[in-house]
GROMACS .gro file of C-alpha atoms in nm:
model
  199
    1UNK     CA    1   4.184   0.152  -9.466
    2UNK     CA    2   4.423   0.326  -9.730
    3UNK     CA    3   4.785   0.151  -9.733
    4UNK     CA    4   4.945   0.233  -9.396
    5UNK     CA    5   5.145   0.512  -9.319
    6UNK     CA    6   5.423   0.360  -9.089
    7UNK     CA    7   5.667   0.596  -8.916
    8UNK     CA    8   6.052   0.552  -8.970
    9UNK     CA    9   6.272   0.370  -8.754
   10UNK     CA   10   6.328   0.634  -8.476
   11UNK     CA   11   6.037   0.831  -8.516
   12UNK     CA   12   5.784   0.878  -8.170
   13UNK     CA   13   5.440   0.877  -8.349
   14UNK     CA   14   5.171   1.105  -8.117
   15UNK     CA   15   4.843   1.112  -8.101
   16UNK     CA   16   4.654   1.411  -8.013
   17UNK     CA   17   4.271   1.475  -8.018
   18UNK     CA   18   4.158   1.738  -8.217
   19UNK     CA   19   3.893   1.806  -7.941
   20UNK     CA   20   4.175   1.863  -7.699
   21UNK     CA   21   4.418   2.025  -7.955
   22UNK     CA   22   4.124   2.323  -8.036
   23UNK     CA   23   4.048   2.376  -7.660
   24UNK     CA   24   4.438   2.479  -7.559
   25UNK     CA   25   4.690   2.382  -7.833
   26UNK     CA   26   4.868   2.598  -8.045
   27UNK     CA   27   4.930   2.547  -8.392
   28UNK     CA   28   5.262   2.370  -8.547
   29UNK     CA   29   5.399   2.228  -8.855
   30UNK     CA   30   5.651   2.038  -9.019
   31UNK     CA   31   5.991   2.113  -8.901
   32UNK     CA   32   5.876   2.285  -8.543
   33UNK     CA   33   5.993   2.190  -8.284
   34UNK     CA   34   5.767   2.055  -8.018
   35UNK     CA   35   5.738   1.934  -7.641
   36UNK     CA   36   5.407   1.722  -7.588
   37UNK     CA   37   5.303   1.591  -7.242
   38UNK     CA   38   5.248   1.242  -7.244
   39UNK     CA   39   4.904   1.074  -7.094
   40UNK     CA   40   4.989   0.724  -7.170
   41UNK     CA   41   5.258   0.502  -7.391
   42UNK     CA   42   5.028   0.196  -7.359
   43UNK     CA   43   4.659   0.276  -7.553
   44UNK     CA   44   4.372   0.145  -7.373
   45UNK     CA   45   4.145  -0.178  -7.547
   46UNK     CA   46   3.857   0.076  -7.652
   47UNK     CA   47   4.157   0.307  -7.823
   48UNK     CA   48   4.239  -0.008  -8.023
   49UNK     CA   49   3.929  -0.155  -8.099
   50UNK     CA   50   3.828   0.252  -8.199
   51UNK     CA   51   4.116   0.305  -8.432
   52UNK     CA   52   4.150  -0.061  -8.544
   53UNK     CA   53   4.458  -0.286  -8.434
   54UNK     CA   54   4.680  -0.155  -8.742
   55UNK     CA   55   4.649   0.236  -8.671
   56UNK     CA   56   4.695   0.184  -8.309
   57UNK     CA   57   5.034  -0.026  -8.323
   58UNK     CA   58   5.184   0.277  -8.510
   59UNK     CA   59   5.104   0.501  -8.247
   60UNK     CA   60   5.382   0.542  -7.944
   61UNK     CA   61   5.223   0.761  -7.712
   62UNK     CA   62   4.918   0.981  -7.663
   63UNK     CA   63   4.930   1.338  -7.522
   64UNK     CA   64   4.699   1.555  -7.336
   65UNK     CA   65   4.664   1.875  -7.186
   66UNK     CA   66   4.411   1.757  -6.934
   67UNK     CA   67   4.593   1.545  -6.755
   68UNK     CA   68   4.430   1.491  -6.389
   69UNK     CA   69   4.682   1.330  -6.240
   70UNK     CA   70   5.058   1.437  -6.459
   71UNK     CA   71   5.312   1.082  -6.425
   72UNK     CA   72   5.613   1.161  -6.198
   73UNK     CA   73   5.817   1.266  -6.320
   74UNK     CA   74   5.621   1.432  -6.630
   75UNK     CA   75   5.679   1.235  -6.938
   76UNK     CA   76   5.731   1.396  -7.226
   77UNK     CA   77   5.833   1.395  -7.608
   78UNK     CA   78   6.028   1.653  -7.725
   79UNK     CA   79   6.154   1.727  -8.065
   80UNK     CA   80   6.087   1.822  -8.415
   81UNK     CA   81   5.841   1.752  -8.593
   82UNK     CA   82   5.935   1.481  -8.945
   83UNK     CA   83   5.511   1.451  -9.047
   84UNK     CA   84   5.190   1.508  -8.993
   85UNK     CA   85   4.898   1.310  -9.070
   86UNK     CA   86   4.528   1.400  -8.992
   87UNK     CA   87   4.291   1.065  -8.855
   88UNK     CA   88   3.987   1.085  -9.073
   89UNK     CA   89   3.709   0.850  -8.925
   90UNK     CA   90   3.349   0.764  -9.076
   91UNK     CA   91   3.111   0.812  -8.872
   92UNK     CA   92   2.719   0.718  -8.931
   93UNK     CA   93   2.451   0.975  -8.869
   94UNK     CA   94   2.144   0.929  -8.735
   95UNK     CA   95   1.800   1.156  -8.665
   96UNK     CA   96   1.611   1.119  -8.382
   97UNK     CA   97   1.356   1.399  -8.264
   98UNK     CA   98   1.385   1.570  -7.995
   99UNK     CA   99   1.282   1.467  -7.634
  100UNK     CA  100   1.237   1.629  -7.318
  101UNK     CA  101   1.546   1.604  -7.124
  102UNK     CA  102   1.767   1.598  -7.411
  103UNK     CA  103   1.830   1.957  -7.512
  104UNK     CA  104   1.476   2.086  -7.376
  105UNK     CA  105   1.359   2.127  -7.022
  106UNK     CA  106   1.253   1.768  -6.882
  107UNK     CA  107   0.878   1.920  -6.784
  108UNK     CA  108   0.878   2.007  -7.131
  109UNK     CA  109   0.584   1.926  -7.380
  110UNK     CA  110   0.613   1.743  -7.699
  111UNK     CA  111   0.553   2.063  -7.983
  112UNK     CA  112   0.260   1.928  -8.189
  113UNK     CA  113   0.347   1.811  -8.545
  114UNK     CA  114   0.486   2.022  -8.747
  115UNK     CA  115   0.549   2.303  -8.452
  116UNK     CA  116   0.872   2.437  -8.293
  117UNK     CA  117   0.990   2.374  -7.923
  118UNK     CA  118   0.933   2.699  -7.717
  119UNK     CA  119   1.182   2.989  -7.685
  120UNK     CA  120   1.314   2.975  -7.381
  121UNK     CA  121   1.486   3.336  -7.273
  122UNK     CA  122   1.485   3.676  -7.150
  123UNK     CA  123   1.390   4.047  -7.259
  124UNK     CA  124   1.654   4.245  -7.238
  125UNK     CA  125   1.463   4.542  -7.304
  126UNK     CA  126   1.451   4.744  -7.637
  127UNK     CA  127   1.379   4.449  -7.879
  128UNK     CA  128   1.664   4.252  -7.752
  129UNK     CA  129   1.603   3.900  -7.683
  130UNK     CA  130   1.866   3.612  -7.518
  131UNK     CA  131   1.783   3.228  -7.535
  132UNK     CA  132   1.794   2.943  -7.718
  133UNK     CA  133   1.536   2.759  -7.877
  134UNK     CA  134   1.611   2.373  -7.940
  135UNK     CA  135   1.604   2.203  -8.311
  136UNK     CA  136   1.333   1.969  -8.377
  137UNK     CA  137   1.614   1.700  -8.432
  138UNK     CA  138   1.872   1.543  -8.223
  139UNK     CA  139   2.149   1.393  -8.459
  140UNK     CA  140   2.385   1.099  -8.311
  141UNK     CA  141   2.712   1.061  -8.435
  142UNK     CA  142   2.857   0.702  -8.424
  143UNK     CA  143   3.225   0.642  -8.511
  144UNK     CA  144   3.229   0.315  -8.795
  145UNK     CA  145   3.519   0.091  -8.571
  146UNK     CA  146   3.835   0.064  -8.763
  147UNK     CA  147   3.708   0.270  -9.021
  148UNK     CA  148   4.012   0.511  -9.045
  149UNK     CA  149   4.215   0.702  -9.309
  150UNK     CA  150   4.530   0.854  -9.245
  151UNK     CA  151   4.555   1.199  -9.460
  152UNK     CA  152   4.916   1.379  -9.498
  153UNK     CA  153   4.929   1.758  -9.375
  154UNK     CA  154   5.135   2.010  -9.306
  155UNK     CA  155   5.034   2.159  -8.973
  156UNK     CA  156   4.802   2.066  -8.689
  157UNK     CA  157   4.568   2.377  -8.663
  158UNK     CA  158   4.401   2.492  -8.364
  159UNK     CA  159   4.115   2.375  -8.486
  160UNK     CA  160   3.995   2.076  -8.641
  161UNK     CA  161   3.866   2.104  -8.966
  162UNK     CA  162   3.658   1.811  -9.190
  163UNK     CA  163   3.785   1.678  -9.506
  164UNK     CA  164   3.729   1.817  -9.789
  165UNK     CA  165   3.377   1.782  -9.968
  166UNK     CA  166   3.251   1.701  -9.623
  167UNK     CA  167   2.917   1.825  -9.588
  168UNK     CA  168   2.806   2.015  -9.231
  169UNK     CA  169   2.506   1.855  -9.029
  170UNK     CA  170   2.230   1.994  -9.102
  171UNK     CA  171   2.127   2.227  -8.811
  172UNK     CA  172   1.819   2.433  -8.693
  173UNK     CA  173   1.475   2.241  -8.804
  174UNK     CA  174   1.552   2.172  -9.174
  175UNK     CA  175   1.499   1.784  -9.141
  176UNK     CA  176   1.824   1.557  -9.227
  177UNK     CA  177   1.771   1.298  -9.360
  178UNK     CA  178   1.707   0.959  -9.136
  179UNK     CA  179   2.045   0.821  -9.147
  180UNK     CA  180   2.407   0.923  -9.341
  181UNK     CA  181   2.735   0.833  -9.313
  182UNK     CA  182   3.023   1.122  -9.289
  183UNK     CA  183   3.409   1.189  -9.236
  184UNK     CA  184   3.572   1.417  -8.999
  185UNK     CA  185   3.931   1.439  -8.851
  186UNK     CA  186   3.931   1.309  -8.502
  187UNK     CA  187   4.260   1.335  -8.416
  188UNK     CA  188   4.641   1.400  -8.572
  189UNK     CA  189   4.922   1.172  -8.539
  190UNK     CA  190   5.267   1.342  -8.495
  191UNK     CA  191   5.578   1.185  -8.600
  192UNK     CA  192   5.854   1.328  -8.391
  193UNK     CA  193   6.223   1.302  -8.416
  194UNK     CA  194   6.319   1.288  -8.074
  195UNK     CA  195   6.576   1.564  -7.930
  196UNK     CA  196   6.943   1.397  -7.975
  197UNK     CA  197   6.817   1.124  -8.207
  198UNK     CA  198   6.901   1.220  -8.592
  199UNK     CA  199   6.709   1.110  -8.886
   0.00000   0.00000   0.00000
């Protein structure tokens, strides 16, 4: 991991999941002002051992927006916002082709070599067509422990976007290749100035 970036004394440090962030946040940036619901001040053992020990002592509290049960009363850290960092995390790639049950109906049939899975859909009269037809390959995604990067930005968008240079995964049934390792932002830490506290 690149040389730590450690929050200033006073500063509540965030995390949010880009997953989470793209479903129902909004986008912010440096200076905003923010009020994020808290999920937990205390991140779990798989957190840690995800993020590695260093990254996950710099982080204060994690928020969510799907929050089954909200604490009582709600907690919360409101503020504005002093940085922004995005959590890039290697990942290694892997093919694997496709079996029934995963992605294809479990009665399914192996296609032949060299042969497509069946379209599975509807006519919806004059040459329209809806379904899906699944890829040949299945590609799992593992995240490399500890392997983490923190990378400065100036807003957290609505949606998470790779690093740059990142290549996409290959879709439809071009063949990737057996096994790669990539980078993608996972989540963004926030550093908050608390409201009342000054820099």
């Amino acid at each position: 991991m690149d040389p730590l970036i450690v929050p200033a004394p006073g500063i509540t440090r965030v995390w949010l999941d880009t997953w989470e962030w793209a479903c129902c946040g909004e986008p912010f940036g440096v200076g905003d002002e923010v009020d994020l619901l808290i999920t937990t001040r205390a991140p779990s053992a798989a957190f840690i051992d995800g993020v590695g020990p260093e990254l996950a002592a710099t982080v204060d509290a994690i928020e969510s927006h799907h929050q089954e049960t909200p604490s009582t009363p709600e907690d919360r850290v409101r503020g504005r916002v002093h940085a922004i960092h995005g959590v890039a995390q290697d990942h290694v790639e892997t093919r694997h082709l496709r079996r029934p049950g995963f992605g294809a109906p479990p009665d399914a049939e192996m296609p032949a070599e060299g042969e497509e899975w069946p379209f599975s859909g509807r006519d919806l009269g004059n040459g329209m067509l809806i379904g899906s037809r699944p890829s040949r390959w299945m590609i799992e995604s593992v995240p490399v422990p500890g392997a983490v990067t923190l990378v400065p930005r100036d807003r957290v968008p609505r949606k998470a976007t790779g690093e740059e240079g990142e290549e996409p995964t290959p879709i439809g049934d071009a063949e990737p290749p057996p096994e790669r390792r990539t980078t993608s932002v996972i989540a963004w830490v926030v550093d908050v100035v608390p409201e009342g506290s000054e820099e």
